[in-house]
mmCIF file with all atom_site columns, C-alpha atoms in Angstrom:
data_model
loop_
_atom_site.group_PDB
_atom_site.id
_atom_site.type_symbol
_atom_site.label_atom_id
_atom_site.label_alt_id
_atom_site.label_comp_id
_atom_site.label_asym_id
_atom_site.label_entity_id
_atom_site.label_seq_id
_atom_site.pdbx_PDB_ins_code
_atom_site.Cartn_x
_atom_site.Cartn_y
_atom_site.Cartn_z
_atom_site.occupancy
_atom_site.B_iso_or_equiv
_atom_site.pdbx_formal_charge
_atom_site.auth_seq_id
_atom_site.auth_comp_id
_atom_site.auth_asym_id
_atom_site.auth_atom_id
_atom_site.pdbx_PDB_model_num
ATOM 1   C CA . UNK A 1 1   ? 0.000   0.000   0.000  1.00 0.00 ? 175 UNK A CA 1
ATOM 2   C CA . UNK A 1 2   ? 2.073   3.022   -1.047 1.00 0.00 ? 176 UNK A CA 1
ATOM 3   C CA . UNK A 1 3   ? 1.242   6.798   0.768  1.00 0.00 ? 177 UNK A CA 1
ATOM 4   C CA . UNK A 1 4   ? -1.412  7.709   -1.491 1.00 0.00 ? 178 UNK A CA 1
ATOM 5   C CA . UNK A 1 5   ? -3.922  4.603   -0.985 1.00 0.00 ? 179 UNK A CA 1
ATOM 6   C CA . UNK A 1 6   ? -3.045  5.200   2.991  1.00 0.00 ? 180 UNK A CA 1
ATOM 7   C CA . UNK A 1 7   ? -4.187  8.747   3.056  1.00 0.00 ? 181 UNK A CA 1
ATOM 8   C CA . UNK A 1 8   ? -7.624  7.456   1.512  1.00 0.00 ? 182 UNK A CA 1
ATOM 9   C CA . UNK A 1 9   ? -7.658  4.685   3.847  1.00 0.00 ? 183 UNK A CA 1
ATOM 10  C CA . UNK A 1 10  ? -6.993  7.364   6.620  1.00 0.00 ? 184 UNK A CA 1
ATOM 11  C CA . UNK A 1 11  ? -9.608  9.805   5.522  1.00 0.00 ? 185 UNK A CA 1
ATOM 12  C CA . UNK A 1 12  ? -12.376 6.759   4.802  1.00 0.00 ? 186 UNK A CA 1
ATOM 13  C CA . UNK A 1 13  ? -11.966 6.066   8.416  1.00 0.00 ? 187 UNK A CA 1
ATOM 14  C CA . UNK A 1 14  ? -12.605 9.716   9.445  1.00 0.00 ? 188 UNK A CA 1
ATOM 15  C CA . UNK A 1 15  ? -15.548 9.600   7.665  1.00 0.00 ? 189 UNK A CA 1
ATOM 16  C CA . UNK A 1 16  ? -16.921 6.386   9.135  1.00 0.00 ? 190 UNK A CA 1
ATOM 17  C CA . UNK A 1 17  ? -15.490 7.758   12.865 1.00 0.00 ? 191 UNK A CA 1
ATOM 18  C CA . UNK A 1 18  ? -17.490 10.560  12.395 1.00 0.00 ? 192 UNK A CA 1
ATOM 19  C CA . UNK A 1 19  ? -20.424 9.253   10.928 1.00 0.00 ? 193 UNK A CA 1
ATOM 20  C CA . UNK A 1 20  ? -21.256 6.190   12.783 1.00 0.00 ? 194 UNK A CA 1
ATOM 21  C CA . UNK A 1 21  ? -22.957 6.596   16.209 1.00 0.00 ? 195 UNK A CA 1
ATOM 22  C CA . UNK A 1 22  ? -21.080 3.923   18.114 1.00 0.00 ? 196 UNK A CA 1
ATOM 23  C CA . UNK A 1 23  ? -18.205 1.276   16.554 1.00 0.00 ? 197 UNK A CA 1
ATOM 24  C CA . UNK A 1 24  ? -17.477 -1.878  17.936 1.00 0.00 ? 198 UNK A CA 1
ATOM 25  C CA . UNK A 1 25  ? -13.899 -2.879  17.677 1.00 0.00 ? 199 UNK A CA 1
ATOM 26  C CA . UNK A 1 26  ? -13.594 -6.890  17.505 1.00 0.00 ? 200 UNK A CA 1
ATOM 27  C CA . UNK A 1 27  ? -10.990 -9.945  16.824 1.00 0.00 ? 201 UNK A CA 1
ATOM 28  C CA . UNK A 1 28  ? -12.134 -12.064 13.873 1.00 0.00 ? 202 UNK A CA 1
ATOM 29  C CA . UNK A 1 29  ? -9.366  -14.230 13.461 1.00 0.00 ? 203 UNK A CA 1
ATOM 30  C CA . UNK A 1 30  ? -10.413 -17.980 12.194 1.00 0.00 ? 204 UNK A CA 1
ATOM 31  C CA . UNK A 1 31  ? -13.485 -16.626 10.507 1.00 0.00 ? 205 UNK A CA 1
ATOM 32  C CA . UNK A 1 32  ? -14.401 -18.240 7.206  1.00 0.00 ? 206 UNK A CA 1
ATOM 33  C CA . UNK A 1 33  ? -15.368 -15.843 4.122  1.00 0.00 ? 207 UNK A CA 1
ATOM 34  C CA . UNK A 1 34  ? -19.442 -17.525 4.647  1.00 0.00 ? 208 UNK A CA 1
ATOM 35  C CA . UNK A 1 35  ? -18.748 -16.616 8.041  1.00 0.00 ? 209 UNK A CA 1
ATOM 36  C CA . UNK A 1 36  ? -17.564 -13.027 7.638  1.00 0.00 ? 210 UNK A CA 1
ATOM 37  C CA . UNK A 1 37  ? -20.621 -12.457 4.870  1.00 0.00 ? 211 UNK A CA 1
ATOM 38  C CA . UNK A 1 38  ? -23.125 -13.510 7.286  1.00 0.00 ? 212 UNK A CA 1
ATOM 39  C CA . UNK A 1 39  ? -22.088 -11.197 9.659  1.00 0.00 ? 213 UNK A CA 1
ATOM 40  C CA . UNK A 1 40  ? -21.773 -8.187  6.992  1.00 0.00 ? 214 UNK A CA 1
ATOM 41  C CA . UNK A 1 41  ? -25.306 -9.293  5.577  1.00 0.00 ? 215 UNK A CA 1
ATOM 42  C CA . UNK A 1 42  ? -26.823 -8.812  9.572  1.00 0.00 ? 216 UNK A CA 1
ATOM 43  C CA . UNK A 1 43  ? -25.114 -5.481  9.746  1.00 0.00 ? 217 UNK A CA 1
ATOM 44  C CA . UNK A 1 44  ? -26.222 -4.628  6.293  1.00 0.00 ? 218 UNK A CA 1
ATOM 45  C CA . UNK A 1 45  ? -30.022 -5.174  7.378  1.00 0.00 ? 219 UNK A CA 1
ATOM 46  C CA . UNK A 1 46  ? -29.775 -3.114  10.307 1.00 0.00 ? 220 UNK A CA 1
ATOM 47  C CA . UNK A 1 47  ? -28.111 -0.192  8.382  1.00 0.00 ? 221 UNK A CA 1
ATOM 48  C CA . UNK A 1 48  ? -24.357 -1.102  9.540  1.00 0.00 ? 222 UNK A CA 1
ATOM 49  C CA . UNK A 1 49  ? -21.387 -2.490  7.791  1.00 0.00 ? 223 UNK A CA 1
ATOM 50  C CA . UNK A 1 50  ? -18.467 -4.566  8.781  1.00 0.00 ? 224 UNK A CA 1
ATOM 51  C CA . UNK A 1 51  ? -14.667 -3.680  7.704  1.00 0.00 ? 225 UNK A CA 1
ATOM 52  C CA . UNK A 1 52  ? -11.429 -5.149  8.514  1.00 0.00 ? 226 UNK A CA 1
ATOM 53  C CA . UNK A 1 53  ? -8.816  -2.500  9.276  1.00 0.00 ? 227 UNK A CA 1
ATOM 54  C CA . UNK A 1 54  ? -4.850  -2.087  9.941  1.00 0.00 ? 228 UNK A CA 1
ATOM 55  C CA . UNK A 1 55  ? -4.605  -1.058  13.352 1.00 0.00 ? 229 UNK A CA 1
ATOM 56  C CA . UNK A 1 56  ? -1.920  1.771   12.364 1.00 0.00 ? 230 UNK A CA 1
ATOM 57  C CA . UNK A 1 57  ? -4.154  3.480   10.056 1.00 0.00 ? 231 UNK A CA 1
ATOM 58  C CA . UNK A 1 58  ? -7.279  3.570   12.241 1.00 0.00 ? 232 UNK A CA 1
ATOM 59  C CA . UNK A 1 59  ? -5.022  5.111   15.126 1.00 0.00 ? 233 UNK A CA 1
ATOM 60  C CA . UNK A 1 60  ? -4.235  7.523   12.546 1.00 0.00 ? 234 UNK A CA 1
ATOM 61  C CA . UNK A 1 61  ? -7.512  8.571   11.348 1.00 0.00 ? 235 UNK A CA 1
ATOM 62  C CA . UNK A 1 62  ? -8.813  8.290   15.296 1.00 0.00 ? 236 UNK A CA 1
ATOM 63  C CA . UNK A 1 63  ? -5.456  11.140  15.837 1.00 0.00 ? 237 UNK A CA 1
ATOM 64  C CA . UNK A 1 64  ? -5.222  8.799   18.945 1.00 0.00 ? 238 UNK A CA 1
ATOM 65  C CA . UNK A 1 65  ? -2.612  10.189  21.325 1.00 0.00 ? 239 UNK A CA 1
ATOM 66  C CA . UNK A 1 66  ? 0.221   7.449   22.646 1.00 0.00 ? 240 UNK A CA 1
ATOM 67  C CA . UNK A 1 67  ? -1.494  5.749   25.687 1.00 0.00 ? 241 UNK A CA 1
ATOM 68  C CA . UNK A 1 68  ? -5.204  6.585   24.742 1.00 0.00 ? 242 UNK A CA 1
ATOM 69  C CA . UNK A 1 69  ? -8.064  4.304   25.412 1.00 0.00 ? 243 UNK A CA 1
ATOM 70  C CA . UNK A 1 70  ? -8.077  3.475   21.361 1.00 0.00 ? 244 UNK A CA 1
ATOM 71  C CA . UNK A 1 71  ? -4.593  1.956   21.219 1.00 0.00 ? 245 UNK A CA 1
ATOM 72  C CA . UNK A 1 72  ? -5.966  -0.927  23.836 1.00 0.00 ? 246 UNK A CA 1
ATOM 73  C CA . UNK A 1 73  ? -8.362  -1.399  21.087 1.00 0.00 ? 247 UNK A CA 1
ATOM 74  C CA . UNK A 1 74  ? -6.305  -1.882  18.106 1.00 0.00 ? 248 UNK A CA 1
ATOM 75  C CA . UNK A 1 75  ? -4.435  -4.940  18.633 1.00 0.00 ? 249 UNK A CA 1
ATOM 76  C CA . UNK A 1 76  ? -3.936  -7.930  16.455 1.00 0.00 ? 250 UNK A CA 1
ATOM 77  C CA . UNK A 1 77  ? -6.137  -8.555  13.710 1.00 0.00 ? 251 UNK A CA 1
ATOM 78  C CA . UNK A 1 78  ? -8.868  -5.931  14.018 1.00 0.00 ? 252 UNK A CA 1
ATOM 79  C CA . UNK A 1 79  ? -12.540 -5.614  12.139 1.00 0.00 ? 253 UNK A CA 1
ATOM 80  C CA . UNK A 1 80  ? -14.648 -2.609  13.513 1.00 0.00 ? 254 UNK A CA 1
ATOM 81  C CA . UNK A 1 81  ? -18.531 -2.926  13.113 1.00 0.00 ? 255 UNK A CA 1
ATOM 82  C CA . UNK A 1 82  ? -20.237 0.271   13.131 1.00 0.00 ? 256 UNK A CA 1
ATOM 83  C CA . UNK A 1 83  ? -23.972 2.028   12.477 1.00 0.00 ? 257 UNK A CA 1
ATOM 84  C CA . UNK A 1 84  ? -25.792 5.231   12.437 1.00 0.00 ? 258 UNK A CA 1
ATOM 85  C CA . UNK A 1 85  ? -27.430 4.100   15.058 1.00 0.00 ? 259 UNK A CA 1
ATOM 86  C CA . UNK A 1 86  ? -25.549 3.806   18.310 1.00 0.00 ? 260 UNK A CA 1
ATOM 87  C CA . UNK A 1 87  ? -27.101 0.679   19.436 1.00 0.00 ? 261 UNK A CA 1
ATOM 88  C CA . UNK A 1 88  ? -27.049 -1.404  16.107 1.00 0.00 ? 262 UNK A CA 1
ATOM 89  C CA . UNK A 1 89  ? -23.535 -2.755  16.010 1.00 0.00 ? 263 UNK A CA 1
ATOM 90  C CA . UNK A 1 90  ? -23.531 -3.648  19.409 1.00 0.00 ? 264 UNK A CA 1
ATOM 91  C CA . UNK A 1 91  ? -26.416 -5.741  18.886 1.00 0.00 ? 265 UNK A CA 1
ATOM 92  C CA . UNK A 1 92  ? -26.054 -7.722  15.962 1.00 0.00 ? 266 UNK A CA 1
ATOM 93  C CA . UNK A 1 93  ? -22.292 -8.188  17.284 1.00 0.00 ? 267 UNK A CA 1
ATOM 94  C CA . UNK A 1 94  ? -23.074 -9.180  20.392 1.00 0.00 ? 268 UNK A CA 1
ATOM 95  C CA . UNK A 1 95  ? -25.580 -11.686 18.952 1.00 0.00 ? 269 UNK A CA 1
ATOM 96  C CA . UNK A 1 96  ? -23.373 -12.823 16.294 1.00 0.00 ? 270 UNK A CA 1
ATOM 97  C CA . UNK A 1 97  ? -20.309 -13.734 19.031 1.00 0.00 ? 271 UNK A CA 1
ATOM 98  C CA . UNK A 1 98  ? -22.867 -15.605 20.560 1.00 0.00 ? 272 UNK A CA 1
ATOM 99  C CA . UNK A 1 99  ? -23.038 -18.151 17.822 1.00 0.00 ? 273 UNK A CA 1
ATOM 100 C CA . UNK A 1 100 ? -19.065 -17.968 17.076 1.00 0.00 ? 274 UNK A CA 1
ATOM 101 C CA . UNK A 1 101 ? -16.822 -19.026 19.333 1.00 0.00 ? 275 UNK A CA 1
ATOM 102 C CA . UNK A 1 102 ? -13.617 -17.175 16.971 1.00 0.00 ? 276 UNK A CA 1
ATOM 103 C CA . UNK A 1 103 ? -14.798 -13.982 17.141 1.00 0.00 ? 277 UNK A CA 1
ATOM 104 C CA . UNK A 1 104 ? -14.404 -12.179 20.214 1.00 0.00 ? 278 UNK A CA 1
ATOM 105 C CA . UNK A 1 105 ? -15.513 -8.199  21.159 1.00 0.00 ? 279 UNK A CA 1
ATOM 106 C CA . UNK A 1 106 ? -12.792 -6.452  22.425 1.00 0.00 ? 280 UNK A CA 1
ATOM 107 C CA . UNK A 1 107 ? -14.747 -2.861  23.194 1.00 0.00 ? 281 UNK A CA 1
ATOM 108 C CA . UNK A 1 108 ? -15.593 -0.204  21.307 1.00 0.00 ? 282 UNK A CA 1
ATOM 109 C CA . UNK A 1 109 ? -16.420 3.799   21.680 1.00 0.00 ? 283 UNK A CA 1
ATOM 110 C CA . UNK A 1 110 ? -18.892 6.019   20.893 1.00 0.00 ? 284 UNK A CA 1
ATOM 111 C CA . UNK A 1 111 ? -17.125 9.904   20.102 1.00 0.00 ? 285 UNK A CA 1
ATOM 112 C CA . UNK A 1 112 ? -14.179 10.107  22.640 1.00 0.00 ? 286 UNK A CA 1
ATOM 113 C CA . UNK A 1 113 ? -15.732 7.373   24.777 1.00 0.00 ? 287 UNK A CA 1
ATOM 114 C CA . UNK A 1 114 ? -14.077 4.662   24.930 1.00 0.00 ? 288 UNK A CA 1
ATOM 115 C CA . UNK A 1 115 ? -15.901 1.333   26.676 1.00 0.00 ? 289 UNK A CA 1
ATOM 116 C CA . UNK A 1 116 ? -14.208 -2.427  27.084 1.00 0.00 ? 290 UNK A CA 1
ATOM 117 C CA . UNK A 1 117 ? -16.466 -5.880  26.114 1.00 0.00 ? 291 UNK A CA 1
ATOM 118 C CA . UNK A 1 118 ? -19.196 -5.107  29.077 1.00 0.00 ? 292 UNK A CA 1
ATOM 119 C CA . UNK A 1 119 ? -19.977 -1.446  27.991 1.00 0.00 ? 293 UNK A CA 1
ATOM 120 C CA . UNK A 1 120 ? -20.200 -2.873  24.456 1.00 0.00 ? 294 UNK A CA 1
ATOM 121 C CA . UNK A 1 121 ? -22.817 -5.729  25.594 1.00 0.00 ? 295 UNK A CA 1
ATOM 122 C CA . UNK A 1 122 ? -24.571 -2.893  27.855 1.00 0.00 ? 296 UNK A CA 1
ATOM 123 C CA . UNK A 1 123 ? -25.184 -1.013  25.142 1.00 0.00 ? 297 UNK A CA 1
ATOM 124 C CA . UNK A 1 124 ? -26.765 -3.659  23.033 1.00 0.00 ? 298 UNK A CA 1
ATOM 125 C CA . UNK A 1 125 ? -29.042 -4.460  25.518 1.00 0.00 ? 299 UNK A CA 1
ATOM 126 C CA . UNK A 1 126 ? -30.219 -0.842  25.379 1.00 0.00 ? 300 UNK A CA 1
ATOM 127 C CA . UNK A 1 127 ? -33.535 -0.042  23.072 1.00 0.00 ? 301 UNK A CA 1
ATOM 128 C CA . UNK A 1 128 ? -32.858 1.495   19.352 1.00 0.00 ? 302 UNK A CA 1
ATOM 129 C CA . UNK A 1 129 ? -33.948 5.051   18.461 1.00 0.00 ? 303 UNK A CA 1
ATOM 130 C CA . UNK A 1 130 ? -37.160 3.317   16.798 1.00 0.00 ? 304 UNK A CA 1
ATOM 131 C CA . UNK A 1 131 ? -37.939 1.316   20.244 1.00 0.00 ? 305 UNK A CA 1
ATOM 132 C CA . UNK A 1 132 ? -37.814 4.709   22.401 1.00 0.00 ? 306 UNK A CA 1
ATOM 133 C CA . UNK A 1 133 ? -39.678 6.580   19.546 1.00 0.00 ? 307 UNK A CA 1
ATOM 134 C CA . UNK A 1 134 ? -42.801 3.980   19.965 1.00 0.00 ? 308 UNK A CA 1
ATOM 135 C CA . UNK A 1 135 ? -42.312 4.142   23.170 1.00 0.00 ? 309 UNK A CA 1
ATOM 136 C CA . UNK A 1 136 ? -42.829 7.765   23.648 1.00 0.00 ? 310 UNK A CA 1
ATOM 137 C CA . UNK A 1 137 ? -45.119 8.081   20.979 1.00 0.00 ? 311 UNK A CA 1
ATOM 138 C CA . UNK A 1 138 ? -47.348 5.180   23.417 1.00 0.00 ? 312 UNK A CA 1
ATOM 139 C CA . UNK A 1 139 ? -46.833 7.516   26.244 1.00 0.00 ? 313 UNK A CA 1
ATOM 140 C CA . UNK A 1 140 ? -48.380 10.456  24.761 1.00 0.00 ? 314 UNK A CA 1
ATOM 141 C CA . UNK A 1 141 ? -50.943 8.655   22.820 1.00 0.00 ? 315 UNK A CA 1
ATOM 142 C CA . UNK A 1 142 ? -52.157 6.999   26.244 1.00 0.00 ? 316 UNK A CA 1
ATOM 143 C CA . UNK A 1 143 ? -53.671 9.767   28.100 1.00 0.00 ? 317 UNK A CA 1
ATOM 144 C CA . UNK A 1 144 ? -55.513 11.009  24.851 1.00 0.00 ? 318 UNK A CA 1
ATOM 145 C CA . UNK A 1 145 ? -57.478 7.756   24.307 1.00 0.00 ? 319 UNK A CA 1
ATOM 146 C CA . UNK A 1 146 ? -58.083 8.639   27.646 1.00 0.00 ? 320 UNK A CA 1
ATOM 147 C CA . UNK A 1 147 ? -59.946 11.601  27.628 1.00 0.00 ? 321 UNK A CA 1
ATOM 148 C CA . UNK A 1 148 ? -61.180 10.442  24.480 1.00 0.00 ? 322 UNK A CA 1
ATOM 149 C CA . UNK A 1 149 ? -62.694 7.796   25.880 1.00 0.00 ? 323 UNK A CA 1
ATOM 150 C CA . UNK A 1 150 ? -64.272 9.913   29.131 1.00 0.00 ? 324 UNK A CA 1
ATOM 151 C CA . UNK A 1 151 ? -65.572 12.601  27.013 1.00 0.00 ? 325 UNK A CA 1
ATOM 152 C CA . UNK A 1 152 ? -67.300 10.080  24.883 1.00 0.00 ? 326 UNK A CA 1
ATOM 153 C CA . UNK A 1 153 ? -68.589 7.791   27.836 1.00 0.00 ? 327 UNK A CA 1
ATOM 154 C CA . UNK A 1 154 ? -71.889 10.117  28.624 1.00 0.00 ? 328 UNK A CA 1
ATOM 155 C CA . UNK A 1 155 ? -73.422 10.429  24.953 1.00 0.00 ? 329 UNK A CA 1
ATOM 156 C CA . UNK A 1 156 ? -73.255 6.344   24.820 1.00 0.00 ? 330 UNK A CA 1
ATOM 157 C CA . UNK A 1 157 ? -75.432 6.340   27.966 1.00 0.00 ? 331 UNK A CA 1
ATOM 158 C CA . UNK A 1 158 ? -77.703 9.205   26.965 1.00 0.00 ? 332 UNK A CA 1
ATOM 159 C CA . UNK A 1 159 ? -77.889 7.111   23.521 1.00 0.00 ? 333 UNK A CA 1
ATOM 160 C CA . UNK A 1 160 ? -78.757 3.696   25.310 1.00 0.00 ? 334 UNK A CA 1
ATOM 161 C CA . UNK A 1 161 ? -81.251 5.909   27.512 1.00 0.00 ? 335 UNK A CA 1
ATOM 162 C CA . UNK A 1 162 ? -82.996 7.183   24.727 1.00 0.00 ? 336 UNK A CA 1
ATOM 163 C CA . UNK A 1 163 ? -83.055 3.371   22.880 1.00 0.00 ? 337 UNK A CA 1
ATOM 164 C CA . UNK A 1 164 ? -84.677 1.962   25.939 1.00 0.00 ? 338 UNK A CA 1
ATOM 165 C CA . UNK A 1 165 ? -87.469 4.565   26.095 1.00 0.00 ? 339 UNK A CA 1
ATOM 166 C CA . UNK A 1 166 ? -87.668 4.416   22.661 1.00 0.00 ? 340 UNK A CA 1
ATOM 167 C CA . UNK A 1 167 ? -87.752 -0.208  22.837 1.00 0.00 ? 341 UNK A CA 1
ATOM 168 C CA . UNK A 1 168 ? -90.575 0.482   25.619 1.00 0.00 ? 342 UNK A CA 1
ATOM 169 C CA . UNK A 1 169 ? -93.184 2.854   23.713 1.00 0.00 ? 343 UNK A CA 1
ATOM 170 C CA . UNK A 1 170 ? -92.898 0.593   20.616 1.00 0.00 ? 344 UNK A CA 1
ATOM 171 C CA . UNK A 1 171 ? -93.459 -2.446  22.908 1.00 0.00 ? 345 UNK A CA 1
#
């Protein structure tokens, strides 16, 4: 790889650092190719992608100081999985090491936060943007049917007054 295809590599990275909402740093070593497509395809689905990196050049594009959080991270042979969404990667990683015993999580960050395995397992177990959207959306919905309902609760028993009357002179 001569100077010019690093300094793409380098800037690539930027973008994805920048872009993604949380990447999840892992060890894939052993993996076959069906292997590695399966787990691209699940992070493909969720709006996420899967790349293997050199450690060198993603310390570059990261402008990691010596003795930061990321150079824990980049050891050995590295992949990164990463998504708009902060809680994507983490969960179809975390499910996917489930199921493989050669690929391992070694952490990941989110900005300048760096977490180990557990924060990366922590935050798949968190709800997606969707999830706390219907959520809220169920919230303020709730008290509407509400009211909705109370407001409507009188004119169905003035209505079934009126029938009965009405059943009784016709009787």
């Amino acid at each position: 790889m001569d100077r010019a295809q690093k300094a793409e590599s380098i800037e690539t990275l930027k973008g994805v650092f920048a872009d993604a909402g949380s990447v999840v740093v892992t060890h894939n070593l052993g993996l076959t190719v069906a292997e590695m497509e399966d787990l691209r395809g699940r992070l493909r689905k969720e709006g996420g992608a899967f790349k293997v990196v050199k450690n060198r050049l993603a310390l570059k594009a990261l402008e990691a100081e010596d003795g930061s959080g990321y150079h824990g991270l980049f050891k050995g042979p590295v992949g990164i999985a990463y998504a708009e969404n902060p809680g994507t990667a983490a969960k179809v990683v975390t499910e996917f090491a489930k199921t493989n015993d050669r690929f391992q999580i070694v952490g990941g960050f989110m900005g300048q936060t760096v977490v180990d395995q557990k924060g990366v397992e922590a935050l798949s177990k968190l709800p997606t943007l969707d999830e706390v959207r219907a959520q809220l959306i169920g919230l303020l919905n709730a008290p509407a049917t509400k009211v909705a309902g109370v407001l409507q609760a009188p004119a169905g028993q003035l209505a079934r007054v009126f029938n009965a009357y009405a059943t009784k002179e016709a009787a």
